[in-house]
XYZ file of N, CA and C in Angstrom:
624
model
N -8.927 53.361 8.594
C -9.050 51.907 8.681
C -9.115 51.259 7.312
N -9.601 51.952 6.348
C -9.630 51.423 5.003
C -8.283 51.616 4.353
N -8.111 51.007 3.166
C -6.868 51.186 2.447
C -5.867 50.115 2.817
N -4.618 50.371 2.435
C -3.586 49.367 2.621
C -2.654 49.744 3.764
N -3.187 49.922 4.962
C -2.366 50.252 6.115
C -1.432 49.093 6.421
N -0.160 49.391 6.608
C 0.798 48.350 6.959
C 0.664 48.011 8.436
N 0.757 46.732 8.796
C 0.658 46.369 10.208
C 1.835 46.922 10.982
N 1.607 47.296 12.238
C 2.692 47.790 13.065
C 3.575 46.633 13.458
N 4.779 46.945 13.892
C 5.720 45.899 14.264
C 5.144 45.041 15.381
N 5.224 43.741 15.202
C 4.715 42.831 16.220
C 3.320 42.328 15.915
N 2.614 42.997 14.994
C 1.284 42.526 14.627
C 1.428 41.348 13.679
N 0.529 40.391 13.819
C 0.504 39.304 12.857
C -0.879 38.702 12.790
N -1.347 38.516 11.587
C -2.542 37.724 11.335
C -2.477 37.361 9.871
N -3.249 36.351 9.416
C -3.217 36.003 8.007
C -3.539 37.185 7.109
N -4.261 38.169 7.624
C -4.637 39.321 6.812
C -3.974 40.598 7.279
N -2.931 40.525 8.084
C -2.170 41.721 8.403
C -2.501 42.398 9.710
N -3.622 42.092 10.338
C -3.969 42.740 11.599
C -4.337 41.697 12.636
N -3.915 41.934 13.863
C -4.421 41.128 14.956
C -5.869 41.513 15.205
N -6.659 40.574 15.698
C -8.048 40.879 16.015
C -8.145 42.020 17.013
N -7.282 42.017 18.032
C -7.335 43.071 19.042
C -7.077 44.430 18.426
N -6.123 44.508 17.494
C -5.822 45.786 16.854
C -7.013 46.270 16.041
N -7.678 45.334 15.362
C -8.833 45.705 14.561
C -9.969 46.191 15.437
N -10.231 45.495 16.530
C -11.306 45.902 17.437
C -10.995 47.252 18.061
N -9.732 47.479 18.428
C -9.361 48.770 19.002
C -9.580 49.900 18.010
N -9.237 49.652 16.746
C -9.430 50.681 15.734
C -10.917 50.919 15.494
N -11.696 49.850 15.499
C -13.135 50.000 15.334
C -13.734 50.718 16.536
N -13.195 50.452 17.719
C -13.638 51.151 18.924
C -13.435 52.651 18.761
N -12.271 53.042 18.244
C -11.992 54.467 18.017
C -12.961 55.033 16.986
N -13.201 54.269 15.922
C -14.082 54.739 14.853
C -15.505 54.949 15.356
N -16.001 54.015 16.148
C -17.367 54.156 16.652
C -17.480 55.346 17.588
N -16.401 55.647 18.304
C -16.420 56.800 19.206
C -16.476 58.101 18.422
N -15.689 58.193 17.344
C -15.652 59.433 16.571
C -16.948 59.668 15.816
N -17.673 58.598 15.486
C -18.917 58.762 14.744
C -20.149 58.718 15.634
N -19.938 58.561 16.930
C -21.060 58.470 17.852
C -21.223 59.780 18.599
N -22.471 60.159 18.849
C -22.733 61.374 19.619
C -22.590 61.108 21.103
N -22.467 59.833 21.484
C -22.326 59.483 22.889
C -20.866 59.411 23.279
N -20.595 58.744 24.394
C -19.222 58.583 24.846
C -18.880 57.113 24.882
N -17.735 56.792 25.495
C -17.297 55.399 25.527
C -18.273 54.497 26.263
N -19.151 55.087 27.101
C -20.126 54.291 27.822
C -21.440 54.160 27.084
N -21.494 54.613 25.847
C -22.708 54.549 25.035
C -23.156 53.089 24.915
N -24.331 52.717 25.450
C -24.786 51.318 25.405
C -24.891 50.787 23.976
N -25.312 51.639 23.056
C -25.457 51.200 21.665
C -24.101 50.799 21.090
N -23.106 51.611 21.356
C -21.761 51.308 20.873
C -21.229 50.027 21.506
N -21.408 49.879 22.814
C -20.916 48.693 23.505
C -21.609 47.433 23.000
N -22.899 47.545 22.709
C -23.638 46.404 22.162
C -23.081 46.012 20.809
N -22.823 47.017 19.964
C -22.276 46.733 18.637
C -20.919 46.046 18.732
N -20.029 46.593 19.552
C -18.689 46.022 19.663
C -18.731 44.586 20.182
N -19.633 44.323 21.128
C -19.758 42.959 21.655
C -20.235 42.004 20.564
N -21.271 42.393 19.841
C -21.806 41.543 18.777
C -20.784 41.357 17.659
N -20.072 42.429 17.346
C -19.077 42.351 16.280
C -17.944 41.400 16.656
N -17.448 41.516 17.881
C -16.364 40.631 18.319
C -16.792 39.165 18.272
N -18.040 38.893 18.655
C -18.541 37.519 18.648
C -18.618 36.955 17.232
N -18.831 37.819 16.245
C -19.047 37.376 14.866
C -17.847 37.605 13.962
N -16.806 38.250 14.469
C -15.706 38.714 13.630
C -15.020 37.596 12.846
N -14.683 36.505 13.503
C -13.974 35.419 12.821
C -14.818 34.832 11.695
N -16.103 34.646 11.964
C -16.991 34.085 10.949
C -17.133 35.040 9.767
N -17.253 36.333 10.041
C -17.389 37.319 8.965
C -16.108 37.412 8.140
N -14.965 37.346 8.806
C -13.700 37.387 8.075
C -13.588 36.184 7.143
N -13.935 35.028 7.662
C -13.894 33.817 6.849
C -14.861 33.913 5.672
N -16.040 34.463 5.923
C -17.061 34.604 4.876
C -16.567 35.521 3.765
N -16.009 36.675 4.135
C -15.477 37.602 3.134
C -14.339 36.950 2.359
N -13.488 36.212 3.056
C -12.392 35.530 2.388
C -12.879 34.543 1.341
N -13.988 33.872 1.629
C -14.566 32.926 0.676
C -15.110 33.641 -0.552
N -15.762 34.782 -0.354
C -16.414 35.487 -1.458
C -15.453 36.321 -2.293
N -14.434 36.877 -1.655
C -13.526 37.786 -2.371
C -12.325 37.043 -2.959
N -11.909 35.973 -2.309
C -10.851 35.069 -2.788
C -9.452 35.657 -2.621
N -9.192 36.829 -3.219
C -7.854 37.420 -3.155
C -7.584 37.926 -1.735
N -6.530 37.429 -1.104
C -6.293 37.706 0.312
C -6.135 39.192 0.599
N -5.295 39.883 -0.181
C -5.050 41.305 0.071
C -6.330 42.117 -0.098
N -7.086 41.815 -1.144
C -8.343 42.533 -1.371
C -9.366 42.179 -0.298
N -9.375 40.925 0.132
C -10.316 40.503 1.171
C -10.073 41.275 2.462
N -8.822 41.569 2.758
C -8.489 42.358 3.947
C -9.129 43.735 3.862
N -8.988 44.384 2.701
C -9.573 45.722 2.530
C -11.096 45.679 2.617
N -11.697 44.688 1.957
C -13.159 44.581 1.965
C -13.662 44.324 3.383
N -12.947 43.485 4.127
C -13.362 43.192 5.494
C -13.284 44.436 6.375
N -12.213 45.202 6.237
C -12.077 46.417 7.036
C -13.176 47.423 6.688
N -13.478 47.544 5.398
C -14.575 48.425 4.988
C -15.906 47.928 5.547
N -16.073 46.610 5.559
C -17.301 46.025 6.096
C -17.485 46.388 7.562
N -16.406 46.346 8.330
C -16.497 46.681 9.759
C -17.094 48.065 9.956
N -16.641 49.031 9.167
C -17.142 50.397 9.283
C -18.583 50.495 8.798
N -18.874 49.772 7.719
C -20.232 49.796 7.174
C -21.236 49.236 8.177
N -20.850 48.174 8.865
C -21.756 47.576 9.854
C -22.105 48.575 10.951
N -21.109 49.326 11.402
C -21.386 50.335 12.427
C -22.255 51.458 11.863
N -21.923 51.922 10.655
C -22.689 53.011 10.052
C -24.154 52.624 9.838
N -24.400 51.321 9.636
C -25.764 50.851 9.363
C -26.389 50.131 10.562
N -25.748 50.242 11.718
C -26.210 49.486 12.886
C -27.639 49.850 13.286
N -28.089 51.046 12.952
C -29.469 51.436 13.256
C -30.477 50.541 12.536
N -30.035 49.900 11.441
C -30.927 49.021 10.679
C -31.088 47.659 11.346
N -30.163 47.328 12.247
C -30.225 46.027 12.920
C -31.309 46.044 13.986
N -32.133 45.007 13.973
C -33.218 44.902 14.949
C -32.727 44.151 16.184
N -32.652 44.806 17.344
C -32.178 44.147 18.566
C -32.962 42.874 18.859
N -32.242 41.854 19.288
C -32.881 40.583 19.607
C -32.875 39.597 18.463
N -32.562 40.083 17.245
C -32.476 39.179 16.102
C -31.029 38.716 15.938
N -30.791 37.916 14.912
C -29.473 37.316 14.692
C -28.523 38.327 14.044
N -27.551 38.815 14.829
C -26.610 39.811 14.305
C -25.781 39.235 13.168
N -25.308 37.998 13.318
C -24.459 37.409 12.290
C -25.203 37.282 10.969
N -26.466 36.868 11.016
C -27.249 36.742 9.785
C -27.389 38.102 9.106
N -27.664 39.140 9.895
C -27.769 40.494 9.341
C -26.431 40.938 8.755
N -25.348 40.698 9.495
C -24.023 41.122 9.046
C -23.586 40.365 7.797
N -23.975 39.106 7.689
C -23.636 38.334 6.485
C -24.310 38.916 5.254
N -25.535 39.408 5.413
C -26.224 40.040 4.285
C -25.474 41.286 3.832
N -25.048 42.090 4.797
C -24.262 43.286 4.473
C -22.939 42.875 3.830
N -22.320 41.822 4.350
C -21.043 41.341 3.820
C -21.196 40.842 2.386
N -22.285 40.143 2.106
C -22.520 39.657 0.746
C -22.611 40.828 -0.220
N -23.331 41.877 0.174
C -23.455 43.055 -0.686
C -22.111 43.752 -0.868
N -21.278 43.740 0.177
C -19.941 44.329 0.071
C -19.095 43.560 -0.935
N -19.184 42.227 -0.889
C -18.435 41.404 -1.837
C -18.954 41.610 -3.257
N -20.250 41.718 -3.401
C -20.826 41.948 -4.730
C -20.354 43.291 -5.296
N -20.310 44.317 -4.443
C -19.814 45.626 -4.874
C -18.351 45.539 -5.296
N -17.572 44.770 -4.548
C -16.155 44.591 -4.891
C -16.010 43.992 -6.286
N -16.778 42.938 -6.580
C -16.655 42.287 -7.879
C -17.182 43.164 -9.006
N -18.154 44.012 -8.724
C -18.613 44.970 -9.732
C -17.502 45.955 -10.079
N -16.775 46.404 -9.052
C -15.642 47.308 -9.294
C -14.575 46.610 -10.130
N -14.309 45.358 -9.819
C -13.328 44.597 -10.589
C -13.744 44.500 -12.048
N -15.030 44.262 -12.276
C -15.543 44.137 -13.638
C -15.409 45.449 -14.403
N -15.722 46.565 -13.726
C -15.612 47.875 -14.382
C -14.167 48.200 -14.755
N -13.223 47.628 -14.011
C -11.807 47.853 -14.302
C -11.283 46.901 -15.372
N -12.181 46.088 -15.913
C -11.793 45.160 -16.958
C -11.138 43.893 -16.455
N -11.288 43.616 -15.160
C -10.698 42.416 -14.581
C -11.739 41.305 -14.485
N -11.241 40.078 -14.392
C -12.153 38.940 -14.242
C -12.934 39.087 -12.942
N -14.224 38.742 -12.993
C -15.075 38.931 -11.813
C -16.039 37.768 -11.660
N -16.406 37.494 -10.410
C -17.412 36.473 -10.137
C -18.798 37.045 -10.390
N -19.666 36.238 -10.952
C -21.044 36.665 -11.187
C -21.831 36.594 -9.883
N -22.942 37.341 -9.779
C -23.789 37.252 -8.579
C -24.262 35.826 -8.313
N -24.519 35.080 -9.393
C -24.979 33.700 -9.232
C -23.898 32.829 -8.579
N -22.650 33.023 -9.026
C -21.558 32.244 -8.455
C -21.288 32.672 -7.015
N -21.459 33.953 -6.728
C -21.319 34.424 -5.350
C -22.326 33.733 -4.441
N -23.544 33.554 -4.930
C -24.573 32.863 -4.147
C -24.158 31.422 -3.868
N -23.564 30.777 -4.862
C -23.099 29.400 -4.683
C -22.022 29.346 -3.600
N -21.057 30.273 -3.671
C -19.993 30.326 -2.671
C -20.562 30.611 -1.283
N -21.559 31.489 -1.243
C -22.172 31.857 0.033
C -22.846 30.656 0.678
N -23.604 29.909 -0.106
C -24.288 28.727 0.433
C -23.279 27.673 0.883
N -22.199 27.513 0.110
C -21.177 26.528 0.466
C -20.512 26.898 1.788
N -20.231 28.185 1.957
C -19.595 28.630 3.203
C -20.522 28.424 4.391
N -21.791 28.742 4.215
C -22.747 28.573 5.309
C -22.840 27.110 5.727
N -22.902 26.215 4.746
C -22.973 24.796 5.062
C -21.728 24.315 5.782
N -20.565 24.793 5.334
C -19.305 24.408 5.977
C -19.246 24.945 7.401
N -19.705 26.184 7.599
C -19.686 26.791 8.935
C -20.579 26.026 9.897
N -21.750 25.610 9.412
C -22.664 24.849 10.261
C -22.050 23.507 10.641
N -21.339 22.893 9.682
C -20.665 21.624 9.961
C -19.577 21.815 11.017
N -18.779 22.893 10.868
C -17.708 23.156 11.830
C -18.258 23.434 13.220
N -19.371 24.164 13.296
C -19.962 24.462 14.599
C -20.444 23.179 15.271
N -21.002 22.270 14.474
C -21.422 20.976 15.011
C -20.218 20.214 15.554
N -19.121 20.235 14.790
C -17.909 19.551 15.242
C -17.374 20.177 16.528
N -17.405 21.520 16.603
C -16.923 22.196 17.808
C -17.754 21.814 19.025
N -19.063 21.710 18.828
C -19.939 21.330 19.937
C -19.641 19.896 20.386
N -19.379 19.024 19.424
C -19.033 17.650 19.761
C -17.721 17.598 20.543
N -16.743 18.393 20.115
C -15.456 18.435 20.817
C -15.640 18.954 22.236
N -16.453 20.009 22.392
C -16.708 20.552 23.737
C -17.319 19.490 24.642
N -18.270 18.731 24.102
C -18.899 17.671 24.894
C -17.897 16.580 25.259
N -17.008 16.260 24.319
C -16.010 15.228 24.589
C -14.973 15.706 25.601
N -14.651 16.987 25.561
C -13.708 17.535 26.539
C -14.247 17.401 27.959
N -15.567 17.500 28.105
C -16.177 17.392 29.433
C -15.983 16.007 30.030
N -15.745 15.014 29.176
C -15.554 13.650 29.660
C -14.131 13.417 30.170
N -13.228 14.339 29.872
C -11.834 14.186 30.281
C -11.638 14.576 31.740
N -10.538 14.118 32.288
C -10.166 14.549 33.637
C -9.808 16.031 33.591
N -9.824 16.682 34.732
C -9.520 18.115 34.777
C -8.100 18.399 34.288
N -7.162 17.543 34.645
C -5.769 17.777 34.231
C -5.608 17.633 32.719
N -6.266 16.619 32.128
C -6.191 16.437 30.675
C -6.883 17.583 29.946
N -8.041 17.983 30.463
C -8.780 19.089 29.855
C -7.951 20.373 29.892
N -7.310 20.629 31.024
C -6.488 21.832 31.179
C -5.296 21.791 30.222
N -4.705 20.617 30.062
C -3.553 20.470 29.165
C -3.942 20.768 27.718
N -5.033 20.177 27.261
C -5.498 20.409 25.889
C -5.844 21.880 25.680
N -6.494 22.480 26.661
C -6.876 23.890 26.559
C -5.654 24.789 26.486
N -4.635 24.487 27.285
C -3.408 25.297 27.271
C -2.720 25.236 25.915
N -2.744 24.073 25.291
C -2.075 23.904 24.002
C -2.839 24.601 22.880
N -4.162 24.395 22.820
C -4.924 24.861 21.669
C -5.579 26.226 21.850
N -5.929 26.581 23.065
C -6.578 27.872 23.274
C -5.629 28.893 23.893
N -4.686 28.423 24.672
C -3.731 29.337 25.289
C -2.508 29.588 24.428
N -2.440 28.899 23.256
C -1.314 29.061 22.334
C 0.040 28.820 23.017
N 0.053 27.873 23.938
C 1.288 27.524 24.629
C 2.055 26.496 23.801
N 3.334 26.708 23.636
C 4.150 25.733 22.922
C 4.432 24.544 23.838
N 4.633 23.395 23.204
C 4.925 22.192 23.978
C 6.223 22.364 24.770
N 7.219 22.983 24.156
C 8.506 23.159 24.843
C 8.360 24.038 26.085
N 7.525 25.090 25.982
C 7.318 25.972 27.132
C 6.573 25.244 28.245
N 5.555 24.469 27.859
C 4.815 23.700 28.857
C 5.713 22.668 29.533
N 6.605 22.069 28.739
C 7.515 21.065 29.295
C 8.405 21.677 30.378
N 8.889 22.888 30.132
C 9.717 23.569 31.137
C 8.908 23.891 32.385
N 7.676 24.385 32.170
C 6.829 24.748 33.307
C 6.493 23.535 34.167
N 6.242 22.405 33.503
C 5.828 21.203 34.223
C 6.997 20.285 34.576
N 8.207 20.692 34.156
C 9.405 19.898 34.415
C 9.272 18.482 33.857
N 8.807 18.442 32.612
C 8.677 17.165 31.921
C 9.423 17.259 30.602
N 9.643 16.116 29.971
C 10.330 16.136 28.682
C 9.345 16.518 27.580
N 9.877 17.127 26.529
C 9.046 17.508 25.387
C 8.408 16.270 24.772
N 9.192 15.191 24.681
C 8.696 13.955 24.077
C 7.500 13.400 24.843
N 7.552 13.454 26.164
C 6.447 12.909 26.968
C 5.165 13.714 26.763
N 5.300 15.036 26.605
C 4.106 15.863 26.395
C 3.528 15.657 24.997
N 4.403 15.473 24.010
C 3.900 15.187 22.663
C 3.139 13.860 22.645
N 3.652 12.879 23.365
C 2.968 11.584 23.435
C 1.619 11.732 24.140
N 1.591 12.534 25.196
C 0.334 12.764 25.913
C -0.678 13.468 25.017
N -0.201 14.490 24.283
C -1.090 15.225 23.391
C -1.630 14.321 22.291
N -0.764 13.469 21.742
C -1.187 12.545 20.690
C -2.253 11.583 21.216
N -2.044 11.094 22.431
C -3.017 10.169 23.036
C -4.367 10.853 23.253
N -4.337 12.105 23.736
C -5.584 12.824 24.002
C -6.305 13.209 22.714
N -5.534 13.562 21.684
C -6.157 13.875 20.390
C -6.870 12.656 19.822
N -6.237 11.500 19.951
C -6.864 10.272 19.464
C -8.118 9.960 20.276
N -8.060 10.209 21.567
C -9.222 9.991 22.429
C -10.371 10.914 22.022
N -10.038 12.181 21.737
C -11.054 13.135 21.289
C -11.640 12.721 19.948
N -10.762 12.282 19.035
C -11.226 11.874 17.706
C -12.221 10.729 17.804
N -11.894 9.739 18.616
C -12.786 8.591 18.770
C -14.112 9.005 19.399
N -14.048 9.912 20.368
C -15.266 10.391 21.029
C -16.153 11.140 20.048
N -15.543 12.022 19.241
C -16.310 12.807 18.261
C -16.963 11.886 17.237
N -16.214 10.893 16.766
C -16.770 9.952 15.792
C -17.930 9.170 16.402
N -17.766 8.766 17.647
C -18.828 8.003 18.314
C -20.087 8.852 18.453
N -19.909 10.097 18.893
C -21.067 10.982 19.065
C -21.697 11.353 17.722
N -20.877 11.438 16.672
C -21.407 11.772 15.344
C -22.331 10.684 14.831
N -22.073 9.456 15.255
C -22.865 8.320 14.786
C -24.059 8.020 15.678
N -24.181 8.734 16.791
C -25.307 8.495 17.710
C -26.623 8.970 17.086
């Protein structure tokens, strides 16, 4: 899982791996390092917590490491490290907070290696600044997501389903137009109207 593995044909993500491919590989890794089997509750708990936090951890590593290719390697190494150190995690506490601490140390180790190789490196102090900035941005985004979820509840079922199909189902407008026997232009106009409605709702709730 570490190193510069090339993505298989059909895989795509900003960092070279689909999330599903990464989770599947981590699933294999946890099995080979576990004395239990695929039904091991500890392993299943880890995979569930990891999947819930994966996007946030990837974004966090990307902020601290900066270089995309290197960030991919550091993130993959982090995934294995989290499993290897999972015994240190206290059940019932915040997994993401614990994983972020491990991730910060992984990024710090990366920059130390860069420094030893004579390359420019971020100082621990600057890493802390980046870490705090990312946390603040993440909290802001989560607030915005919650506001959007609340605003979606105010929509009709058909409008809510349409927005969900476009943004969460990754459906193209042209494909939806064929399925619904409507013109592409009419669906773009509908989407534009609903986005504006959501924007106004979010702004209104933000000011409450």
